């Protein structure tokens, strides 16, 4: 009896080992891709490039895109840092450009091999499953590196100038953080639309860069001495003030905006580089009949028609040379590479766009 029990026990052990071995083989055989997936929100330590299951076509209207470049955006730091609350674990990232690798049979707008750009979340990943209607085919003259560098920020700048604060010939516009990715695009687009452009930056070198990208005037902003800045804007505009303020800085420049705005002017606050703007009473708008908006790009390009229209306008501006894309640096798709990219963009010492080569 004990002999048979021993044999049975050894058989169970052998069976258990066999199952474990099969399980390990399955795990090794599972197709994976690398992604920046955060397990919780927090400091830079939560930024980790890890293997995740590779996407496959599932459901109708889908495509799989092999990403080649991803754009780095300040909002990425809000996502992993916790300013914007997210359910975790989650793959973060807002935009990428690459090549279509698989297409659902009911998708007719895209084919395998098409070069495309897209936005909307989860873009720090080697291969991505996407709704085909959110993917835009690239013109032959725009490569995937340029597309990733210009897409989200380009659409942001374009909709700020056409929707948030519609700019017309001869208007005075003021761009804060003017040497950043969105800032340089706003300077160029504003000039292309016929506006008088005032750029605001933190260093003389950035002032010169903004002027090289279309700004008519460039000012340094010192939050310790806002009166000098306010006086300079009034002098430049001959007392008229600024018709449209496009502010990506946030808290530091907020109060000065109300001083330099023209009568019936618009303040579009779209970033929190120095922290979020404070709450304010609506009566603050009354002395000049001001308008304040806090837009998000996604509500301006919510439909396929809007995405196609604004994408076409952006690509035309780039193709025509009216807008030049300034890429500050390119980073490796590694944990260290992404941590460095996020540290650099938060430092406010970069100029132009940061991209990650996937």
Coordinates of C-alpha atoms in Angstrom, one line a residue:
X1 CA 0.0 0.0 0.0
X2 CA 2.8 2.4 1.0
X3 CA 4.6 1.5 -2.2
X4 CA 1.6 2.3 -4.4
X5 CA 1.1 5.6 -2.5
X6 CA 4.7 6.6 -3.1
X7 CA 4.3 5.8 -6.8
X8 CA 1.1 7.9 -6.9
X9 CA 2.8 10.8 -5.1
X10 CA 5.8 10.8 -7.5
X11 CA 3.3 10.7 -10.4
X12 CA 1.5 13.8 -9.0
X13 CA 4.9 15.6 -8.6
X14 CA 5.8 14.7 -12.1
X15 CA 2.5 15.9 -13.4
X16 CA 2.8 19.2 -11.5
X17 CA 6.2 19.8 -12.9
X18 CA 5.0 19.0 -16.4
X19 CA 2.2 21.6 -16.0
X20 CA 4.6 24.2 -14.6
X21 CA 6.9 23.6 -17.5
X22 CA 4.1 23.9 -20.0
X23 CA 3.1 27.2 -18.3
X24 CA 6.6 28.6 -18.6
X25 CA 6.8 27.6 -22.2
X26 CA 3.5 29.4 -22.9
X27 CA 4.7 32.5 -21.2
X28 CA 7.9 32.5 -23.2
X29 CA 6.0 31.9 -26.4
X30 CA 3.5 34.8 -25.7
X31 CA 4.1 37.6 -28.1
X32 CA 5.0 40.8 -26.3
X33 CA 5.9 44.4 -27.1
X34 CA 7.6 47.1 -25.0
X35 CA 5.5 49.9 -23.5
X36 CA 5.6 52.6 -20.9
X37 CA 3.0 51.2 -18.5
X38 CA 2.6 52.8 -15.1
X39 CA 1.4 50.7 -12.3
X40 CA 0.6 53.7 -10.1
X41 CA 0.9 57.5 -10.4
X42 CA 3.8 59.2 -8.6
X43 CA 7.3 60.4 -9.2
X44 CA 9.8 59.5 -12.0
X45 CA 10.3 56.1 -10.5
X46 CA 6.9 55.0 -11.8
X47 CA 8.1 55.5 -15.4
X48 CA 9.0 52.0 -16.5
X49 CA 9.3 50.4 -20.0
X50 CA 8.0 46.9 -19.6
X51 CA 6.8 44.0 -21.8
X52 CA 3.0 43.9 -22.4
X53 CA 0.9 41.6 -24.6
X54 CA 1.2 42.4 -28.3
X55 CA -2.0 43.8 -29.8
X56 CA -4.0 41.8 -32.3
X57 CA -7.0 42.8 -34.4
X58 CA -10.1 42.5 -32.3
X59 CA -13.5 44.0 -33.2
X60 CA -14.5 45.8 -36.3
X61 CA -12.9 49.1 -37.6
X62 CA -9.5 48.4 -36.0
X63 CA -5.9 48.7 -37.3
X64 CA -2.6 47.7 -35.7
X65 CA 0.1 50.4 -36.1
X66 CA 3.8 49.8 -35.6
X67 CA 4.9 53.0 -34.0
X68 CA 8.2 54.5 -35.1
X69 CA 8.2 57.8 -33.2
X70 CA 6.3 59.2 -30.3
X71 CA 6.0 62.8 -29.3
X72 CA 6.7 63.9 -25.8
X73 CA 4.2 66.3 -24.2
X74 CA 3.9 68.1 -20.9
X75 CA 0.6 66.4 -20.4
X76 CA 2.5 63.1 -20.1
X77 CA 4.0 64.4 -16.8
X78 CA 0.5 65.2 -15.6
X79 CA -0.6 61.7 -16.3
X80 CA 2.2 59.8 -14.6
X81 CA 2.6 62.4 -11.9
X82 CA -1.1 62.4 -10.8
X83 CA -2.2 65.9 -11.7
X84 CA -4.8 64.2 -13.9
X85 CA -6.1 61.1 -12.1
X86 CA -6.0 57.9 -14.1
X87 CA -7.0 54.3 -13.5
X88 CA -3.8 52.2 -13.4
X89 CA -2.1 50.2 -14.8
X90 CA -2.2 52.1 -18.0
X91 CA 0.0 52.8 -21.0
X92 CA 0.5 56.5 -21.3
X93 CA 1.5 58.8 -24.2
X94 CA -0.5 61.0 -26.5
X95 CA 0.7 60.8 -30.0
X96 CA 2.8 58.6 -32.3
X97 CA 3.5 58.1 -36.0
X98 CA 4.3 54.8 -37.7
X99 CA 3.3 52.2 -40.3
X100 CA 0.0 50.2 -40.5
X101 CA 0.8 46.6 -39.9
X102 CA -2.7 45.0 -39.9
X103 CA -6.1 46.1 -41.0
X104 CA -9.6 44.8 -40.2
X105 CA -11.4 43.6 -43.3
X106 CA -14.1 46.3 -42.9
X107 CA -11.6 49.2 -42.9
X108 CA -11.4 50.7 -46.4
X109 CA -9.6 54.0 -45.6
X110 CA -6.2 52.4 -44.7
X111 CA -4.0 49.7 -46.1
X112 CA -1.0 47.7 -44.7
X113 CA 2.1 49.8 -45.3
X114 CA 0.4 53.2 -45.0
X115 CA 2.4 55.7 -43.0
X116 CA 0.1 57.3 -40.4
X117 CA -0.1 59.6 -37.4
X118 CA -2.5 59.4 -34.5
X119 CA -3.3 60.8 -31.1
X120 CA -5.5 59.9 -28.2
X121 CA -3.6 57.9 -25.6
X122 CA -1.4 54.8 -25.1
X123 CA 1.2 55.8 -27.7
X124 CA 4.4 54.9 -25.8
X125 CA 4.2 51.3 -27.2
X126 CA 5.9 49.5 -30.0
X127 CA 2.6 48.3 -31.6
X128 CA -0.8 49.8 -31.0
X129 CA -4.4 48.7 -31.6
X130 CA -6.4 51.7 -32.8
X131 CA -9.8 52.7 -34.2
X132 CA -9.2 53.3 -37.8
X133 CA -11.2 56.5 -37.7
X134 CA -8.7 58.1 -35.3
X135 CA -5.7 57.4 -37.6
X136 CA -4.7 59.9 -40.3
X137 CA -2.7 59.0 -43.4
X138 CA 0.4 61.1 -43.9
X139 CA 1.3 63.0 -47.1
X140 CA 4.3 61.6 -48.9
X141 CA 6.4 64.7 -48.1
X142 CA 6.1 64.3 -44.3
X143 CA 8.0 61.5 -42.6
X144 CA 7.0 59.8 -39.3
X145 CA 9.6 61.7 -37.2
X146 CA 8.3 65.1 -38.4
X147 CA 4.7 63.9 -37.9
X148 CA 5.2 62.8 -34.3
X149 CA 7.0 66.1 -33.7
X150 CA 4.3 68.3 -35.1
X151 CA 0.9 66.6 -34.8
X152 CA -0.5 67.1 -31.3
X153 CA 1.2 70.4 -30.7
X154 CA 0.4 71.6 -34.3
X155 CA -3.3 70.8 -33.9
X156 CA -3.2 72.5 -30.5
X157 CA -1.7 75.7 -31.9
X158 CA -4.0 75.6 -35.0
X159 CA -7.2 75.3 -32.9
X160 CA -6.1 77.9 -30.4
X161 CA -5.8 80.4 -33.2
X162 CA -8.9 79.4 -35.1
X163 CA -11.3 78.3 -32.4
X164 CA -10.3 79.5 -28.9
X165 CA -9.1 83.0 -29.9
X166 CA -9.8 83.4 -33.6
X167 CA -7.1 85.6 -35.0
X168 CA -7.5 88.0 -37.9
X169 CA -5.2 90.2 -39.9
X170 CA -3.6 93.0 -37.8
X171 CA -4.5 91.5 -34.4
X172 CA -2.0 91.6 -31.5
X173 CA -1.3 88.2 -30.1
X174 CA 0.9 87.3 -27.2
X175 CA 2.4 83.8 -26.7
X176 CA 3.9 82.7 -23.4
X177 CA 6.5 79.9 -23.3
X178 CA 7.1 80.9 -26.8
X179 CA 10.3 78.9 -27.3
X180 CA 8.5 75.6 -26.5
X181 CA 6.9 73.2 -28.9
X182 CA 3.5 74.8 -29.0
X183 CA 4.9 78.3 -28.6
X184 CA 7.1 78.2 -31.7
X185 CA 4.2 76.8 -33.7
X186 CA 1.9 79.6 -32.4
X187 CA 4.5 82.2 -33.4
X188 CA 4.8 80.9 -36.9
X189 CA 1.0 80.3 -37.4
X190 CA 0.1 83.6 -35.9
X191 CA 2.5 85.3 -38.4
X192 CA 1.1 83.3 -41.3
X193 CA -2.4 84.4 -40.3
X194 CA -1.4 88.1 -40.4
X195 CA -1.1 88.8 -36.7
X196 CA 1.4 90.9 -34.8
X197 CA 3.2 88.4 -32.6
X198 CA 4.7 89.1 -29.1
X199 CA 6.7 86.2 -27.7
X200 CA 7.4 85.8 -24.0
X201 CA 10.3 83.6 -22.8
X202 CA 12.6 83.1 -19.9
X203 CA 16.0 83.7 -21.6
X204 CA 17.6 85.9 -24.2
X205 CA 18.5 82.9 -26.3
X206 CA 14.9 81.8 -26.3
X207 CA 13.8 85.3 -27.3
X208 CA 16.1 85.1 -30.4
X209 CA 14.7 81.6 -31.2
X210 CA 11.1 82.9 -31.1
X211 CA 12.0 85.8 -33.4
X212 CA 13.6 83.3 -35.8
X213 CA 10.2 81.6 -35.8
X214 CA 8.0 84.5 -36.7
X215 CA 7.7 86.7 -33.5
X216 CA 7.8 90.4 -34.2
X217 CA 8.8 91.2 -30.6
X218 CA 10.2 89.1 -27.8
X219 CA 10.1 89.9 -24.1
X220 CA 11.6 88.3 -21.0
X221 CA 9.2 87.6 -18.1
X222 CA 10.3 87.9 -14.5
X223 CA 7.6 87.0 -12.1
X224 CA 9.4 89.1 -9.4
X225 CA 8.9 92.2 -11.6
X226 CA 5.7 91.9 -13.6
X227 CA 5.3 95.7 -13.9
X228 CA 8.2 96.0 -16.3
X229 CA 6.7 93.3 -18.5
X230 CA 3.2 94.9 -18.4
X231 CA 4.7 98.2 -19.3
X232 CA 6.7 96.8 -22.2
X233 CA 3.6 95.2 -23.7
X234 CA 1.7 98.4 -23.4
X235 CA 4.5 100.3 -25.1
X236 CA 4.8 97.7 -28.0
X237 CA 1.0 97.9 -28.7
X238 CA 0.9 101.7 -28.2
X239 CA -1.5 101.2 -25.4
X240 CA -4.0 99.0 -27.3
X241 CA -3.1 95.8 -25.4
X242 CA -3.2 92.3 -26.7
X243 CA -6.2 90.9 -28.5
X244 CA -5.4 87.3 -27.8
X245 CA -3.2 85.9 -25.1
X246 CA -2.2 82.3 -25.6
X247 CA -0.8 81.2 -22.2
X248 CA 0.8 77.8 -21.6
X249 CA 2.6 78.9 -18.5
X250 CA -0.3 79.1 -16.1
X251 CA 0.0 80.5 -12.5
X252 CA 3.1 82.7 -13.0
X253 CA 1.6 84.9 -15.8
X254 CA -2.0 84.7 -14.9
X255 CA -2.5 88.1 -13.1
X256 CA -0.5 90.0 -15.7
X257 CA -2.7 88.6 -18.4
X258 CA -5.6 90.8 -17.2
X259 CA -3.4 93.9 -17.2
X260 CA -2.1 93.5 -20.8
X261 CA -5.3 92.2 -22.5
X262 CA -7.0 94.6 -24.9
X263 CA -10.7 95.6 -24.5
X264 CA -12.8 92.6 -25.7
X265 CA -9.6 90.5 -25.7
X266 CA -9.4 86.7 -25.1
X267 CA -7.2 84.9 -22.6
X268 CA -6.7 81.2 -23.7
X269 CA -5.0 79.3 -20.9
X270 CA -4.0 75.9 -22.1
X271 CA -1.0 74.8 -20.0
X272 CA 0.2 74.5 -16.4
X273 CA 4.0 74.8 -16.8
X274 CA 4.2 76.9 -13.6
X275 CA 1.2 75.4 -11.9
X276 CA -2.6 75.7 -12.5
X277 CA -4.2 79.1 -12.6
X278 CA -6.2 80.1 -9.5
X279 CA -9.9 80.4 -9.2
X280 CA -11.3 83.8 -10.0
X281 CA -14.5 85.8 -9.8
X282 CA -16.4 86.3 -13.2
X283 CA -16.5 90.0 -12.3
X284 CA -12.8 90.1 -13.0
X285 CA -13.7 90.0 -16.7
X286 CA -16.1 93.0 -16.6
X287 CA -13.7 96.1 -16.8
X288 CA -12.6 95.1 -20.4
X289 CA -15.3 92.7 -21.4
X290 CA -12.7 89.9 -21.5
X291 CA -13.2 86.3 -22.4
X292 CA -11.3 83.4 -20.8
X293 CA -11.3 79.9 -22.0
X294 CA -9.5 76.7 -20.9
X295 CA -9.7 74.6 -24.1
X296 CA -8.7 71.0 -24.7
X297 CA -7.7 69.9 -28.2
X298 CA -9.8 66.8 -28.1
X299 CA -13.1 68.8 -28.0
X300 CA -12.1 70.6 -31.2
X301 CA -11.2 67.5 -33.1
X302 CA -13.9 65.1 -31.7
X303 CA -15.3 64.1 -35.1
X304 CA -13.6 62.5 -38.1
X305 CA -14.4 65.5 -40.2
X306 CA -12.8 67.9 -37.7
X307 CA -9.6 65.7 -37.5
X308 CA -9.3 65.4 -41.2
X309 CA -9.8 69.1 -41.8
X310 CA -7.4 70.4 -39.2
X311 CA -4.8 67.7 -40.1
X312 CA -5.0 68.8 -43.7
X313 CA -4.5 72.4 -42.7
X314 CA -1.5 71.5 -40.5
X315 CA 0.2 69.4 -43.1
X316 CA -0.3 72.2 -45.7
X317 CA 1.4 74.7 -43.4
X318 CA 4.3 72.3 -42.9
X319 CA 4.6 71.4 -46.6
X320 CA 4.5 75.0 -47.7
X321 CA 7.3 76.0 -45.3
X322 CA 5.2 78.5 -43.4
X323 CA 5.7 76.3 -40.3
X324 CA 9.0 74.7 -39.6
X325 CA 9.3 71.9 -37.0
X326 CA 12.0 72.4 -34.4
X327 CA 13.1 69.1 -32.8
X328 CA 15.1 69.8 -29.7
X329 CA 16.2 66.3 -29.0
X330 CA 15.5 62.6 -29.6
X331 CA 15.4 60.0 -26.8
X332 CA 15.7 56.2 -26.7
X333 CA 12.6 54.1 -25.9
X334 CA 14.0 52.9 -22.6
X335 CA 13.2 53.6 -19.0
X336 CA 16.2 55.9 -18.6
X337 CA 15.5 57.6 -22.0
X338 CA 11.9 58.4 -21.1
X339 CA 12.7 59.6 -17.6
X340 CA 15.3 61.9 -19.1
X341 CA 12.8 63.2 -21.6
X342 CA 10.2 64.0 -18.9
X343 CA 12.8 65.6 -16.7
X344 CA 13.9 67.8 -19.6
X345 CA 10.4 68.9 -20.6
X346 CA 9.6 69.7 -17.0
X347 CA 12.8 71.8 -16.6
X348 CA 11.4 74.4 -19.1
X349 CA 14.9 74.6 -20.5
X350 CA 14.1 72.9 -23.8
X351 CA 13.1 74.6 -27.1
X352 CA 10.9 73.0 -29.7
X353 CA 9.7 69.4 -29.6
X354 CA 11.0 66.3 -27.9
X355 CA 10.6 62.9 -29.6
X356 CA 11.2 59.3 -28.7
X357 CA 12.4 56.8 -31.3
X358 CA 10.5 53.6 -30.9

